[in-house]
Amino acid sequence: IPAVSGGELLATELSHQEILRYSRHLIMPEVGLAGQKKLKEASVLCIGVGGLGSPLAMYLAAAGVGRIGLVDFDVVDFSNLQRQILHHTADVGRPKLESAAEKLRAINPEIEIVLHEAMFSSANAMDICRDYDVIADGTDNFPTRYLTNDVCVLLGKPNVYASIFRFEGQASVFHAEKGPCYRCLYPEPPPPGMVPSCAEGGVLGILPGIMGTIQATEVIKQILGSGDPLIGRLLLFNALDMRWREVKPMKDPDCPICGENPTIHELIDYEQFCGISMGSEEAHVEELGADWNITPSDLNSELQREGKVVLVDVREPHEWDICHITGSTFIPEGDVLARMNELDTADDIVLICRTGIRSARALNQLRESGFTKLRNLVGGLHGWADDVDPSIPKY
């Protein structure tokens, strides 16, 4: 960590109030006065202040990390509140950075909070990360994970990583100078749509709290220079079984960024690398073109007129139980090809999901199988609830 050199005590002094605040650290020989001064001198960048970033940032603030940077550009949504504990009901609609900064300053007014309200991208990542000692990746998408990894390798900084999905989490510390990087473990991203997002697949609200506090622990260990870090170790957690496993990924000598003959020397287009052409899964919808999409209002008008429109809902069974449009046919996305014999190519078919993303993928599958009279409901059931039927709950 650049803030600490030669194991010497830092010049930074603690006030009487800080000594009282951090007293439970100070009486631990593994931290002590010298360690608390290291924490005060250190700087950590938290990429994302959502499910993982909430407990991560809160515990770093409480621990006395002197400068905490936050990167996010989203606003608080009701669906965040089940797990993103930095944000409260009254914060819905506020920028997440504004909400997060308020809570962190209330936890510890002694520290500095730096806000980076921007989409973390190849254009700004180097400038944002350069002045921080440790980078903590709390993101939920593959382009940003590869971007964070590459920035940390190029700048020689530790990348404290965690990810979550449904009941499962994983955590590690990727530090190319001492062990494998993220690319060593995952050389190629999964095909777009192969791994559902939390919005599609869900996540146990407690899980990011568990994994985020593990991240905070690893960050503090990096700053203190003590303990056995998760470098070269991938921690796997299953909350449903309450079991932990550990695997030991090896450094890949052929890794394109940290291997013996690296071919990546600067940041690349990570959305293109991950097969996402427009920066988000919504690209699937827009790429269909106007002829393959239908708005909720237009669909409602067609349903009011005579003529057969077949509605096919491609969500999962538990989502169907929450809500659905009366009269629609239920065929989960994963079963579309196996059950396409249940559909008539002569019918006008409108595919439906929660937000229009999965239904766009299903449309492409059917189109490649010879169906031509297909349309995707833009905005999915959320759009239907907004424009046509507010009795449909949004989830």
Coordinates of C-alpha atoms in Angstrom, one line a residue:
I1 CA 0.0 0.0 0.0
P2 CA 1.6 3.3 -1.1
A3 CA 0.5 5.1 2.1
V4 CA 2.8 2.9 4.2
S5 CA 6.5 2.5 3.7
G6 CA 9.2 0.6 5.5
G7 CA 7.0 -0.4 8.3
E8 CA 7.6 2.9 10.0
L9 CA 5.0 4.7 12.1
L10 CA 3.1 7.3 10.2
A11 CA 3.3 11.0 11.2
T12 CA -0.5 11.2 11.3
E13 CA -1.7 11.6 14.9
L14 CA -5.0 10.6 16.4
S15 CA -7.1 13.0 18.3
H16 CA -8.4 12.1 21.7
Q17 CA -11.8 11.6 20.1
E18 CA -10.4 9.3 17.5
I19 CA -8.5 7.3 20.2
L20 CA -11.8 6.8 22.0
R21 CA -13.7 6.0 18.7
Y22 CA -11.1 3.4 17.6
S23 CA -10.2 2.1 21.1
R24 CA -11.3 -1.4 20.4
H25 CA -8.8 -1.5 17.5
L26 CA -6.0 0.2 19.5
I27 CA -6.1 -2.4 22.3
M28 CA -5.6 -5.2 19.7
P29 CA -1.8 -5.9 19.2
E30 CA -2.5 -6.8 15.5
V31 CA -3.8 -3.2 14.9
G32 CA -2.7 -0.9 17.7
L33 CA -1.8 2.7 17.3
A34 CA 0.4 2.1 14.3
G35 CA -2.2 0.1 12.5
Q36 CA -4.9 2.7 13.2
K37 CA -2.7 5.4 11.8
K38 CA -2.2 3.3 8.6
L39 CA -6.0 3.1 8.3
K40 CA -6.3 6.9 8.7
E41 CA -3.6 7.5 6.0
A42 CA -5.1 4.9 3.6
S43 CA -7.4 5.5 0.7
V44 CA -9.9 3.0 -0.8
L45 CA -12.1 3.2 -3.9
C46 CA -15.4 1.4 -3.7
I47 CA -16.8 0.8 -7.2
G48 CA -20.5 0.7 -6.7
V49 CA -22.6 1.6 -3.6
G50 CA -25.3 -1.1 -4.0
G51 CA -25.6 -4.5 -2.4
L52 CA -21.9 -5.2 -1.9
G53 CA -20.8 -1.5 -1.7
S54 CA -23.2 -0.7 1.2
P55 CA -21.7 -2.9 3.9
L56 CA -18.2 -2.5 2.4
A57 CA -18.3 1.3 2.6
M58 CA -20.0 1.4 6.0
Y59 CA -17.4 -0.8 7.7
L60 CA -14.5 1.0 6.1
A61 CA -15.9 4.2 7.3
A62 CA -16.5 2.9 10.8
A63 CA -13.0 1.4 10.8
G64 CA -11.4 4.8 10.2
V65 CA -10.1 4.5 6.6
G66 CA -9.1 8.1 6.0
R67 CA -10.3 8.6 2.4
I68 CA -13.1 6.6 0.8
G69 CA -13.9 7.1 -2.8
L70 CA -17.3 6.1 -4.2
V71 CA -18.2 5.5 -7.8
D72 CA -21.8 5.2 -8.9
F73 CA -24.2 7.0 -11.2
D74 CA -27.5 5.3 -10.4
V75 CA -30.5 6.5 -8.3
V76 CA -32.1 4.6 -5.4
D77 CA -35.0 2.4 -6.4
F78 CA -37.5 0.6 -4.2
S79 CA -36.1 -2.8 -5.4
N80 CA -32.7 -1.8 -3.9
L81 CA -34.0 -1.5 -0.4
Q82 CA -34.1 -5.3 0.3
R83 CA -30.3 -5.5 0.3
Q84 CA -28.6 -2.1 -0.2
I85 CA -28.6 -1.0 3.4
L86 CA -26.9 2.3 2.8
H87 CA -30.2 3.5 1.3
H88 CA -33.5 4.0 3.2
T89 CA -37.1 4.3 2.0
A90 CA -36.9 8.1 2.1
D91 CA -33.9 8.0 -0.3
V92 CA -35.9 6.5 -3.2
G93 CA -35.3 8.7 -6.3
R94 CA -32.1 10.2 -4.8
P95 CA -28.7 9.7 -6.4
K96 CA -27.1 6.8 -4.7
L97 CA -23.9 8.7 -4.1
E98 CA -25.8 11.5 -2.3
S99 CA -27.6 8.9 -0.1
A100 CA -24.4 7.0 0.6
A101 CA -22.3 10.0 1.5
E102 CA -24.9 11.2 3.9
K103 CA -24.9 7.8 5.8
L104 CA -21.2 7.4 5.8
R105 CA -20.6 10.9 7.2
A106 CA -23.1 10.2 9.9
I107 CA -21.2 7.0 10.8
N108 CA -17.8 8.8 10.9
P109 CA -17.4 12.5 10.3
E110 CA -13.7 12.2 10.9
I111 CA -13.0 10.7 7.4
E112 CA -13.1 12.1 3.9
I113 CA -15.7 10.9 1.4
V114 CA -14.9 11.6 -2.3
L115 CA -17.7 11.2 -4.8
H116 CA -17.2 10.1 -8.5
E117 CA -20.7 10.4 -10.0
A118 CA -20.0 8.8 -13.3
M119 CA -20.2 5.6 -15.2
F120 CA -17.0 3.7 -14.5
S121 CA -15.5 3.3 -18.0
S122 CA -12.2 3.0 -20.0
A123 CA -12.3 6.7 -20.4
N124 CA -12.1 7.6 -16.7
A125 CA -11.0 4.5 -14.9
M126 CA -7.3 5.2 -14.8
D127 CA -7.7 8.7 -13.6
I128 CA -10.2 7.7 -10.9
C129 CA -8.2 4.7 -9.5
R130 CA -4.7 6.2 -9.7
D131 CA -4.9 8.1 -6.4
Y132 CA -6.3 5.2 -4.3
D133 CA -4.3 2.5 -2.4
V134 CA -6.8 -0.3 -2.7
I135 CA -9.7 -0.8 -5.2
A136 CA -12.8 -2.7 -4.1
D137 CA -15.0 -4.1 -6.8
G138 CA -18.7 -4.2 -5.8
T139 CA -20.1 -4.2 -9.3
D140 CA -22.6 -6.6 -10.8
N141 CA -21.6 -6.9 -14.5
F142 CA -18.8 -8.5 -16.4
P143 CA -17.5 -5.5 -18.4
T144 CA -16.9 -3.5 -15.3
R145 CA -15.2 -6.5 -13.6
Y146 CA -12.8 -7.0 -16.4
L147 CA -12.2 -3.2 -16.6
T148 CA -11.5 -3.0 -12.8
N149 CA -9.1 -6.0 -13.1
D150 CA -7.2 -4.4 -15.9
V151 CA -6.9 -1.0 -14.3
C152 CA -5.6 -2.6 -11.1
V153 CA -3.0 -4.7 -13.0
L154 CA -1.8 -1.8 -15.0
L155 CA -1.5 0.4 -11.9
G156 CA -0.2 -2.3 -9.7
K157 CA -3.0 -2.1 -7.2
P158 CA -4.8 -4.8 -5.2
N159 CA -8.4 -5.6 -6.4
V160 CA -10.6 -6.8 -3.6
Y161 CA -13.4 -8.6 -5.4
A162 CA -16.8 -10.2 -4.5
S163 CA -19.8 -11.2 -6.5
I164 CA -23.3 -12.5 -5.6
F165 CA -26.1 -14.4 -7.2
R166 CA -29.2 -15.8 -5.5
F167 CA -27.8 -17.8 -2.5
E168 CA -24.2 -17.9 -3.7
G169 CA -21.2 -15.6 -3.3
Q170 CA -17.5 -15.5 -4.0
A171 CA -14.6 -13.4 -2.9
S172 CA -10.9 -13.0 -3.6
V173 CA -8.1 -10.5 -3.8
F174 CA -6.6 -10.2 -7.2
H175 CA -3.1 -8.7 -7.1
A176 CA -1.0 -9.5 -10.1
E177 CA 2.2 -8.7 -8.4
K178 CA 1.6 -11.4 -5.9
G179 CA -0.8 -13.9 -7.5
P180 CA -3.4 -14.4 -10.2
C181 CA -5.6 -11.7 -11.6
Y182 CA -9.3 -11.9 -12.5
R183 CA -8.4 -12.9 -16.1
C184 CA -6.3 -15.8 -14.9
L185 CA -9.4 -17.2 -13.3
Y186 CA -11.9 -16.1 -16.0
P187 CA -10.0 -15.7 -19.3
E188 CA -13.3 -15.2 -21.2
P189 CA -16.6 -13.7 -20.2
P190 CA -19.7 -15.9 -20.4
P191 CA -21.9 -15.4 -23.5
P192 CA -24.3 -12.4 -23.1
G193 CA -27.4 -13.6 -21.3
M194 CA -25.9 -16.8 -20.1
V195 CA -25.6 -15.6 -16.5
P196 CA -28.7 -13.8 -15.3
S197 CA -28.3 -10.5 -13.4
C198 CA -29.7 -10.0 -9.9
A199 CA -32.6 -8.2 -11.4
E200 CA -33.4 -11.4 -13.4
G201 CA -32.3 -14.1 -11.1
G202 CA -32.7 -12.5 -7.7
V203 CA -30.5 -12.4 -4.7
L204 CA -31.0 -13.2 -1.0
G205 CA -30.9 -9.8 0.7
I206 CA -28.5 -10.9 3.4
L207 CA -25.9 -12.3 1.0
P208 CA -24.3 -9.1 -0.1
G209 CA -24.0 -8.2 3.6
I210 CA -22.0 -11.3 4.2
M211 CA -19.8 -10.9 1.1
G212 CA -19.4 -7.2 1.5
T213 CA -18.1 -7.5 5.0
I214 CA -15.6 -10.1 3.7
Q215 CA -14.4 -7.5 1.2
A216 CA -14.1 -4.9 4.0
T217 CA -12.0 -7.4 6.0
E218 CA -9.7 -8.0 3.1
V219 CA -9.3 -4.3 2.4
I220 CA -8.3 -3.6 6.0
K221 CA -5.9 -6.5 6.0
Q222 CA -4.3 -5.1 2.8
I223 CA -3.9 -1.7 4.6
L224 CA -2.5 -3.2 7.8
G225 CA -0.3 -5.6 5.9
S226 CA -1.3 -8.4 8.3
G227 CA -3.0 -11.8 8.2
D228 CA -3.4 -14.2 5.3
P229 CA -5.1 -12.4 2.4
L230 CA -7.3 -14.0 -0.2
I231 CA -4.6 -13.6 -2.9
G232 CA -4.5 -16.8 -4.9
R233 CA -7.6 -18.1 -3.0
L234 CA -11.2 -17.9 -4.2
L235 CA -13.7 -18.2 -1.4
L236 CA -17.1 -19.7 -2.3
F237 CA -20.1 -19.4 -0.1
N238 CA -23.5 -21.1 -0.3
A239 CA -26.0 -19.4 2.1
L240 CA -28.7 -22.0 1.5
D241 CA -26.4 -24.8 2.7
M242 CA -24.4 -22.5 4.9
R243 CA -21.2 -24.0 3.6
W244 CA -17.8 -22.5 2.6
R245 CA -15.4 -23.8 0.0
E246 CA -12.0 -22.6 -1.2
V247 CA -10.3 -23.1 -4.5
K248 CA -6.8 -21.9 -5.4
P249 CA -6.6 -20.4 -8.9
M250 CA -3.2 -20.4 -10.3
K251 CA -1.5 -17.5 -12.1
D252 CA -1.8 -18.1 -15.8
P253 CA 1.6 -17.6 -17.6
D254 CA -0.4 -16.9 -20.8
C255 CA -2.7 -14.3 -19.2
P256 CA -3.0 -11.5 -21.7
I257 CA -2.5 -8.8 -19.1
C258 CA -0.4 -10.2 -16.2
G259 CA 1.3 -13.2 -17.9
E260 CA 4.8 -13.6 -19.1
N261 CA 4.1 -11.9 -22.5
P262 CA 1.2 -9.6 -22.0
T263 CA -0.7 -8.3 -25.0
I264 CA -2.9 -5.9 -23.2
H265 CA -1.1 -2.7 -22.3
E266 CA -4.0 -0.3 -22.2
L267 CA -7.7 -0.3 -21.4
I268 CA -9.9 -1.8 -24.1
D269 CA -13.6 -1.7 -25.1
Y270 CA -15.0 -4.0 -22.3
E271 CA -18.6 -4.0 -23.5
Q272 CA -17.4 -5.2 -26.9
F273 CA -15.1 -7.8 -25.2
C274 CA -18.1 -9.1 -23.3
G275 CA -20.3 -9.1 -26.4
I276 CA -22.5 -6.3 -25.2
S277 CA -22.7 -3.8 -28.1
M278 CA -24.6 -0.9 -26.5
G279 CA -23.5 -0.9 -22.9
S280 CA -26.4 -2.9 -21.4
E281 CA -28.7 -5.8 -22.0
E282 CA -31.3 -3.3 -23.3
A283 CA -29.2 -3.5 -26.5
H284 CA -31.0 -6.8 -27.3
V285 CA -34.3 -4.9 -27.4
E286 CA -33.1 -1.9 -29.5
E287 CA -31.2 -4.1 -31.9
L288 CA -34.4 -5.9 -32.9
G289 CA -35.6 -2.8 -34.7
A290 CA -39.1 -1.2 -34.8
D291 CA -40.7 -4.0 -36.8
W292 CA -40.0 -6.6 -34.1
N293 CA -41.0 -4.4 -31.1
I294 CA -44.4 -3.3 -29.9
T295 CA -45.2 -0.7 -27.1
P296 CA -47.6 -1.5 -24.3
S297 CA -50.1 1.1 -25.6
D298 CA -50.1 -0.4 -29.1
L299 CA -50.5 -3.9 -27.8
N300 CA -53.4 -2.8 -25.7
S301 CA -55.1 -1.3 -28.8
E302 CA -54.6 -4.5 -30.7
L303 CA -56.0 -6.6 -28.0
Q304 CA -59.1 -4.3 -28.0
R305 CA -59.7 -5.0 -31.6
E306 CA -60.8 -8.2 -33.3
G307 CA -58.0 -10.4 -34.4
K308 CA -55.8 -13.0 -32.7
V309 CA -52.7 -11.9 -30.8
V310 CA -51.0 -14.7 -28.9
L311 CA -49.2 -13.5 -25.8
V312 CA -46.3 -15.7 -24.7
D313 CA -44.8 -15.0 -21.2
V314 CA -41.2 -16.3 -21.0
R315 CA -40.5 -15.5 -17.3
E316 CA -39.9 -18.1 -14.6
P317 CA -42.7 -20.0 -12.7
H318 CA -42.3 -18.0 -9.5
E319 CA -42.5 -14.8 -11.5
W320 CA -45.7 -15.9 -13.2
D321 CA -47.2 -16.4 -9.7
I322 CA -46.5 -12.8 -8.8
C323 CA -48.4 -11.4 -11.8
H324 CA -49.2 -12.0 -15.5
I325 CA -51.5 -10.7 -18.2
T326 CA -54.7 -12.6 -18.3
G327 CA -54.9 -14.8 -21.3
S328 CA -51.2 -15.1 -21.9
T329 CA -49.4 -18.4 -22.5
F330 CA -46.6 -19.4 -20.1
I331 CA -43.4 -20.8 -21.6
P332 CA -40.2 -20.1 -19.7
E333 CA -37.3 -18.7 -21.8
G334 CA -35.2 -21.8 -21.3
D335 CA -38.0 -24.0 -22.7
V336 CA -38.9 -21.9 -25.7
L337 CA -37.1 -23.9 -28.3
A338 CA -38.2 -27.3 -26.9
R339 CA -41.8 -26.2 -26.8
M340 CA -42.0 -24.1 -30.0
N341 CA -44.2 -26.8 -31.5
E342 CA -46.9 -25.5 -29.2
L343 CA -46.9 -22.2 -31.1
D344 CA -48.3 -21.6 -34.6
T345 CA -46.1 -19.7 -37.1
A346 CA -49.3 -18.2 -38.6
D347 CA -50.2 -16.5 -35.4
D348 CA -49.2 -12.9 -34.4
I349 CA -47.1 -13.7 -31.3
V350 CA -46.0 -11.1 -28.7
L351 CA -43.3 -12.2 -26.3
I352 CA -43.4 -10.8 -22.7
C353 CA -41.0 -10.8 -19.7
R354 CA -40.4 -8.5 -16.8
T355 CA -38.6 -5.7 -18.7
G356 CA -38.4 -6.8 -22.3
I357 CA -34.8 -8.2 -22.2
R358 CA -35.4 -12.0 -21.9
S359 CA -38.4 -11.8 -24.3
A360 CA -36.1 -10.2 -26.9
R361 CA -33.7 -13.1 -26.5
A362 CA -36.5 -15.5 -26.9
L363 CA -37.7 -13.7 -30.0
N364 CA -34.3 -14.1 -31.6
Q365 CA -34.4 -17.8 -30.9
L366 CA -37.8 -18.2 -32.5
R367 CA -36.9 -16.0 -35.4
E368 CA -33.8 -18.2 -36.1
S369 CA -36.2 -21.2 -36.0
G370 CA -38.4 -19.8 -38.8
F371 CA -41.0 -17.7 -37.0
T372 CA -41.7 -14.4 -38.7
K373 CA -44.8 -12.9 -37.1
L374 CA -43.1 -12.0 -33.8
R375 CA -42.9 -8.9 -31.7
N376 CA -41.4 -8.1 -28.3
L377 CA -43.2 -6.1 -25.7
V378 CA -41.0 -3.1 -25.0
G379 CA -40.5 -2.5 -21.3
G380 CA -42.2 -5.9 -20.5
L381 CA -44.6 -6.1 -17.7
H382 CA -43.1 -3.0 -16.1
G383 CA -44.0 -1.0 -19.2
W384 CA -47.5 -2.6 -19.2
A385 CA -48.0 -1.5 -15.6
D386 CA -46.9 2.0 -16.3
D387 CA -48.9 2.6 -19.5
V388 CA -51.8 0.2 -19.4
D389 CA -52.7 -1.6 -16.2
P390 CA -51.4 -0.2 -12.9
S391 CA -52.9 -3.1 -11.1
I392 CA -49.9 -5.2 -12.3
P393 CA -47.3 -5.0 -9.6
K394 CA -43.7 -4.2 -10.5
Y395 CA -41.0 -6.3 -8.9

